[in-house]
Short mmCIF file of C-alpha atoms in Angstrom, two decimals:
data_model
loop_
_atom_site.label_atom_id
_atom_site.label_comp_id
_atom_site.label_asym_id
_atom_site.label_seq_id
_atom_site.Cartn_x
_atom_site.Cartn_y
_atom_site.Cartn_z
CA UNK A 22 -32.54 -23.88 38.39
CA UNK A 23 -28.97 -24.24 37.08
CA UNK A 24 -26.72 -25.74 39.82
CA UNK A 25 -23.55 -26.20 37.74
CA UNK A 26 -21.76 -23.27 39.43
CA UNK A 27 -22.24 -24.82 42.89
CA UNK A 28 -20.55 -28.17 42.29
CA UNK A 29 -17.46 -29.04 44.41
CA UNK A 30 -13.98 -29.99 43.29
CA UNK A 31 -13.44 -33.40 41.86
CA UNK A 32 -10.92 -35.73 43.45
CA UNK A 33 -8.52 -35.13 40.56
CA UNK A 34 -8.80 -31.36 40.97
CA UNK A 35 -8.24 -31.61 44.73
CA UNK A 36 -5.16 -33.76 44.21
CA UNK A 37 -3.84 -31.25 41.68
CA UNK A 38 -4.36 -28.34 44.09
CA UNK A 39 -2.69 -30.24 46.91
CA UNK A 40 0.26 -31.17 44.67
CA UNK A 41 0.76 -27.57 43.56
CA UNK A 42 0.49 -26.36 47.17
CA UNK A 43 3.04 -28.95 48.30
CA UNK A 44 5.42 -27.97 45.51
CA UNK A 45 5.13 -24.27 46.36
CA UNK A 46 5.74 -25.07 50.03
CA UNK A 47 8.76 -27.28 49.21
CA UNK A 48 10.30 -24.64 46.93
CA UNK A 49 9.71 -21.94 49.57
CA UNK A 50 11.30 -24.11 52.24
CA UNK A 51 14.28 -24.88 50.02
CA UNK A 52 14.80 -21.20 49.19
CA UNK A 53 14.49 -20.26 52.85
CA UNK A 54 16.96 -22.96 53.90
CA UNK A 55 19.39 -21.86 51.19
CA UNK A 56 19.07 -18.22 52.24
CA UNK A 57 19.66 -19.09 55.90
CA UNK A 58 22.66 -21.25 54.95
CA UNK A 59 24.18 -18.47 52.84
CA UNK A 60 23.57 -15.93 55.62
CA UNK A 61 25.19 -18.26 58.15
CA UNK A 62 28.26 -18.82 55.96
CA UNK A 63 28.69 -15.10 55.30
CA UNK A 64 28.51 -14.36 59.03
CA UNK A 65 30.83 -17.25 59.85
CA UNK A 66 33.39 -15.95 57.34
CA UNK A 67 33.12 -12.40 58.69
CA UNK A 68 35.16 -13.21 61.80
CA UNK A 69 37.97 -14.76 59.75
CA UNK A 70 37.99 -11.69 57.52
CA UNK A 71 38.12 -9.43 60.57
CA UNK A 72 41.16 -11.32 61.89
CA UNK A 73 42.91 -10.84 58.55
CA UNK A 74 42.09 -7.11 58.40
CA UNK A 75 43.51 -6.58 61.89
CA UNK A 76 46.76 -8.23 60.86
CA UNK A 77 46.90 -6.19 57.66
CA UNK A 78 46.50 -2.92 59.57
CA UNK A 79 49.33 -3.74 61.98
CA UNK A 80 51.69 -4.96 59.25
CA UNK A 81 51.08 -1.89 57.09
CA UNK A 82 51.70 0.46 59.99
CA UNK A 83 54.80 -1.32 61.28
CA UNK A 84 56.48 -1.72 57.91
CA UNK A 85 55.92 1.99 57.24
CA UNK A 86 58.54 2.56 59.95
CA UNK A 87 60.99 0.03 58.49
CA UNK A 88 63.53 -0.15 55.67
CA UNK A 89 64.34 -2.81 53.09
CA UNK A 90 68.05 -3.47 53.51
CA UNK A 91 69.46 -6.99 53.06
CA UNK A 92 73.15 -6.24 52.49
CA UNK A 93 75.38 -7.91 55.08
CA UNK A 94 76.23 -5.48 57.85
CA UNK A 95 73.33 -3.19 56.92
CA UNK A 96 70.41 -5.59 57.26
CA UNK A 97 67.16 -4.18 58.60
CA UNK A 98 64.75 -7.01 57.78
CA UNK A 99 64.86 -10.80 57.76
CA UNK A 100 62.63 -13.83 57.27
CA UNK A 101 63.10 -17.40 58.50
CA UNK A 102 61.19 -19.96 56.42
CA UNK A 103 59.40 -22.92 58.06
CA UNK A 104 61.55 -22.85 61.21
CA UNK A 105 61.86 -26.03 63.26
CA UNK A 106 61.20 -23.97 66.41
CA UNK A 107 57.59 -23.54 65.24
CA UNK A 108 56.89 -27.23 64.62
CA UNK A 109 54.28 -28.02 67.26
CA UNK A 110 52.08 -30.54 65.42
CA UNK A 111 53.16 -31.74 61.96
CA UNK A 112 54.85 -29.06 59.87
CA UNK A 113 55.86 -25.54 60.81
CA UNK A 114 53.20 -23.12 62.04
CA UNK A 115 54.50 -20.51 59.58
CA UNK A 116 57.37 -18.19 58.77
CA UNK A 117 59.07 -15.68 61.06
CA UNK A 118 59.30 -12.03 59.98
CA UNK A 119 61.30 -9.47 61.92
CA UNK A 120 62.64 -6.03 61.13
CA UNK A 121 63.96 -2.85 62.68
CA UNK A 122 61.61 0.05 63.35
CA UNK A 123 62.64 3.66 63.90
CA UNK A 124 59.30 4.51 65.51
CA UNK A 125 59.69 5.45 69.16
CA UNK A 126 57.14 3.21 70.96
CA UNK A 127 56.44 5.91 73.56
CA UNK A 128 55.89 9.01 71.41
CA UNK A 129 55.02 7.39 68.08
CA UNK A 130 57.61 9.61 66.35
CA UNK A 131 59.86 8.36 63.58
CA UNK A 132 63.36 9.08 64.90
CA UNK A 133 66.28 10.13 62.70
CA UNK A 134 69.88 11.01 63.51
CA UNK A 135 72.35 12.37 60.96
CA UNK A 136 69.71 11.95 58.28
CA UNK A 137 69.32 8.23 58.89
CA UNK A 138 66.59 6.22 60.64
CA UNK A 139 67.63 5.70 64.27
CA UNK A 140 66.44 2.17 64.96
CA UNK A 141 64.46 1.77 68.18
CA UNK A 142 63.13 -1.78 68.27
CA UNK A 143 63.04 -5.17 66.58
CA UNK A 144 59.45 -5.89 65.53
CA UNK A 145 58.67 -9.61 65.35
CA UNK A 146 55.72 -11.38 63.70
CA UNK A 147 54.99 -15.10 63.80
CA UNK A 148 51.99 -17.43 63.95
CA UNK A 149 52.05 -20.19 66.54
CA UNK A 150 49.88 -23.05 67.80
CA UNK A 151 48.91 -22.51 71.45
CA UNK A 152 49.51 -25.11 74.12
CA UNK A 153 46.42 -26.65 75.79
CA UNK A 154 44.63 -27.20 72.47
CA UNK A 155 41.84 -28.92 74.36
CA UNK A 156 40.75 -25.37 75.25
CA UNK A 157 39.69 -25.07 71.61
CA UNK A 158 38.15 -28.55 71.42
CA UNK A 159 40.93 -29.64 69.05
CA UNK A 160 42.48 -33.08 69.32
CA UNK A 161 43.74 -33.81 65.82
CA UNK A 162 47.28 -34.80 64.87
CA UNK A 163 47.62 -32.00 62.32
CA UNK A 164 48.80 -32.19 58.72
CA UNK A 165 51.82 -30.89 56.82
CA UNK A 166 51.48 -29.45 53.30
CA UNK A 167 54.66 -28.09 51.76
CA UNK A 168 56.30 -28.01 55.17
CA UNK A 169 53.51 -25.93 56.75
CA UNK A 170 50.98 -27.20 59.30
CA UNK A 171 47.60 -26.90 57.57
CA UNK A 172 44.99 -28.62 59.75
CA UNK A 173 44.91 -26.58 62.97
CA UNK A 174 43.04 -23.25 62.59
CA UNK A 175 43.69 -22.08 66.15
CA UNK A 176 47.08 -20.47 65.64
CA UNK A 177 47.62 -16.96 66.95
CA UNK A 178 49.47 -14.23 65.05
CA UNK A 179 51.86 -12.76 67.59
CA UNK A 180 53.52 -9.35 67.42
CA UNK A 181 56.45 -8.53 69.69
CA UNK A 182 58.51 -5.40 70.25
CA UNK A 183 62.02 -6.33 71.36
CA UNK A 184 64.58 -3.96 72.89
CA UNK A 185 67.66 -6.18 72.64
CA UNK A 186 70.82 -5.54 74.65
CA UNK A 187 71.22 -2.05 76.09
CA UNK A 188 67.96 -0.06 76.30
CA UNK A 189 67.32 2.03 73.18
CA UNK A 190 65.39 5.31 73.12
CA UNK A 191 65.60 8.54 71.08
CA UNK A 192 68.40 9.82 73.36
CA UNK A 193 70.53 6.68 73.08
CA UNK A 194 73.98 6.80 71.51
CA UNK A 195 73.63 3.48 69.66
CA UNK A 196 70.68 2.28 67.56
CA UNK A 197 68.96 -1.06 68.06
CA UNK A 198 70.72 -3.89 66.16
CA UNK A 199 68.81 -6.35 64.00
CA UNK A 200 68.62 -9.65 65.85
CA UNK A 201 70.19 -12.77 64.42
CA UNK A 202 67.87 -15.74 64.20
CA UNK A 203 69.77 -17.54 66.95
CA UNK A 204 69.14 -14.56 69.26
CA UNK A 205 65.49 -14.48 68.21
CA UNK A 206 64.54 -18.10 68.87
CA UNK A 207 64.10 -17.52 72.61
CA UNK A 208 61.27 -15.11 71.82
CA UNK A 209 59.28 -17.66 69.76
CA UNK A 210 57.19 -18.92 72.67
CA UNK A 211 53.55 -20.01 72.70
CA UNK A 212 50.33 -18.84 74.35
CA UNK A 213 48.74 -21.11 76.92
CA UNK A 214 45.29 -21.55 75.48
CA UNK A 215 43.98 -18.01 75.07
CA UNK A 216 46.50 -16.46 77.47
CA UNK A 217 49.67 -14.61 76.41
CA UNK A 218 50.42 -13.43 79.96
CA UNK A 219 53.62 -15.48 80.28
CA UNK A 220 55.01 -14.62 76.83
CA UNK A 221 56.52 -11.19 77.54
CA UNK A 222 59.96 -10.52 79.03
CA UNK A 223 61.79 -7.58 80.55
CA UNK A 224 63.12 -6.67 77.10
CA UNK A 225 60.02 -7.45 75.04
CA UNK A 226 56.31 -6.74 74.91
CA UNK A 227 53.79 -9.09 73.33
CA UNK A 228 50.50 -8.50 71.59
CA UNK A 229 48.23 -11.15 70.07
CA UNK A 230 47.07 -9.61 66.79
CA UNK A 231 44.74 -12.19 65.26
CA UNK A 232 43.23 -15.54 66.16
CA UNK A 233 41.92 -18.49 64.13
CA UNK A 234 45.03 -18.24 61.96
CA UNK A 235 45.89 -21.21 59.76
CA UNK A 236 49.25 -19.98 58.50
CA UNK A 237 51.47 -16.90 58.18
CA UNK A 238 54.01 -16.85 55.34
CA UNK A 239 56.38 -14.14 54.16
CA UNK A 240 58.95 -13.60 51.43
CA UNK A 241 61.40 -10.84 50.58
CA UNK A 242 61.30 -9.66 46.95
CA UNK A 243 64.68 -8.08 46.06
CA UNK A 244 63.57 -6.93 42.60
CA UNK A 245 60.89 -4.63 44.05
CA UNK A 246 62.24 -4.24 47.60
CA UNK A 247 58.92 -5.57 48.79
CA UNK A 248 57.66 -7.98 51.43
CA UNK A 249 55.10 -10.54 50.29
CA UNK A 250 52.61 -11.68 52.93
CA UNK A 251 50.34 -14.73 52.69
CA UNK A 252 48.01 -14.90 55.69
CA UNK A 253 45.12 -17.35 56.07
CA UNK A 254 42.42 -17.40 58.73
CA UNK A 255 39.67 -20.00 59.06
CA UNK A 256 36.02 -19.58 59.97
CA UNK A 257 36.22 -22.37 62.53
CA UNK A 258 32.50 -22.87 63.14
CA UNK A 259 31.87 -23.24 59.41
CA UNK A 260 34.78 -25.63 58.97
CA UNK A 261 33.58 -27.77 61.89
CA UNK A 262 30.01 -27.77 60.62
CA UNK A 263 30.96 -29.08 57.20
CA UNK A 264 33.54 -31.73 58.23
CA UNK A 265 35.51 -32.70 61.33
CA UNK A 266 38.79 -30.82 61.62
CA UNK A 267 42.11 -31.97 62.98
CA UNK A 268 43.58 -34.12 60.25
CA UNK A 269 42.44 -32.52 56.98
CA UNK A 270 44.02 -29.76 54.91
CA UNK A 271 42.21 -26.44 55.43
CA UNK A 272 44.51 -24.29 53.29
CA UNK A 273 42.15 -24.34 50.29
CA UNK A 274 38.93 -24.90 52.23
CA UNK A 275 35.88 -22.72 51.57
CA UNK A 276 35.95 -21.74 55.25
CA UNK A 277 39.49 -20.33 54.97
CA UNK A 278 39.99 -16.69 54.02
CA UNK A 279 43.30 -15.66 52.42
CA UNK A 280 45.13 -12.33 52.29
CA UNK A 281 47.95 -11.92 49.77
CA UNK A 282 49.66 -8.60 50.25
CA UNK A 283 52.89 -6.91 49.16
CA UNK A 284 54.23 -4.10 51.34
CA UNK A 285 57.13 -1.78 50.59
CA UNK A 286 59.14 -0.46 53.56
CA UNK A 287 59.71 3.16 52.46
CA UNK A 288 62.79 4.15 54.45
CA UNK A 289 66.45 3.91 53.51
CA UNK A 290 69.60 3.93 55.57
CA UNK A 291 70.86 7.04 53.77
CA UNK A 292 67.75 9.23 53.99
CA UNK A 293 68.59 12.92 54.14
CA UNK A 294 65.63 14.08 56.20
CA UNK A 295 66.41 15.09 59.78
CA UNK A 296 62.88 15.68 60.97
CA UNK A 297 60.91 13.54 63.38
CA UNK A 298 57.63 12.52 61.78
CA UNK A 299 54.56 11.60 63.81
CA UNK A 300 53.31 8.23 62.58
CA UNK A 301 50.74 7.80 65.31
CA UNK A 302 50.91 5.91 68.57
CA UNK A 303 51.48 2.20 68.87
#
């Protein structure tokens, strides 16, 4: 009887099988770990992207009710670069953008009188570091890069509607004036942790637009009558997982998402239309 077909594996063959099995297992584990890591990073970045998209939607809508006028006496939009009033760690939290809007905050209508936009409110945007940073488990000293604070990813993008001086509505006799920066500084206050409850005033309303903001920057572009926006939000959990945060620059970090956007306020002081256009509610 031939018993060759019944012999077992040799030690060398068993070792070879075990080695191949171990290699397959190791490769599978590595691929699985890489897939999980990629999935985790994508999901971690999704929140930062969502914060950016929210800001983009508000800026696009608000600037659609604005005009680009920078001539003295006719100004409708201004920017203050790296203001000292927003230095809360090391470097300024960002720029300040404010402009006049002819959108009635109650009806959502674009208001015109004598063919010109009838300005209703000052709209203010700025990013700011909250007080009580321990709420966010942040205890770093911060870092300044180019005059901007770039280590704290817990800033909040704030939007305010300001009715300065006498109340302005569609039936008013005088339009809202564009605020000077000295008049505006009193409105550049900070949230307490997550709370913005104490930030509003009788003449202003406040809305936190986006969180986990690293910086908000803006520039006026006279050649195109445009407004350049540079907004960065950080996926905080990812940033913390990879390295401690608090004293390192996050502006170019893989966990930081960036939006670069140019918007063009479409209205002009001398528009001939006399109709009220519905731009949607606030």
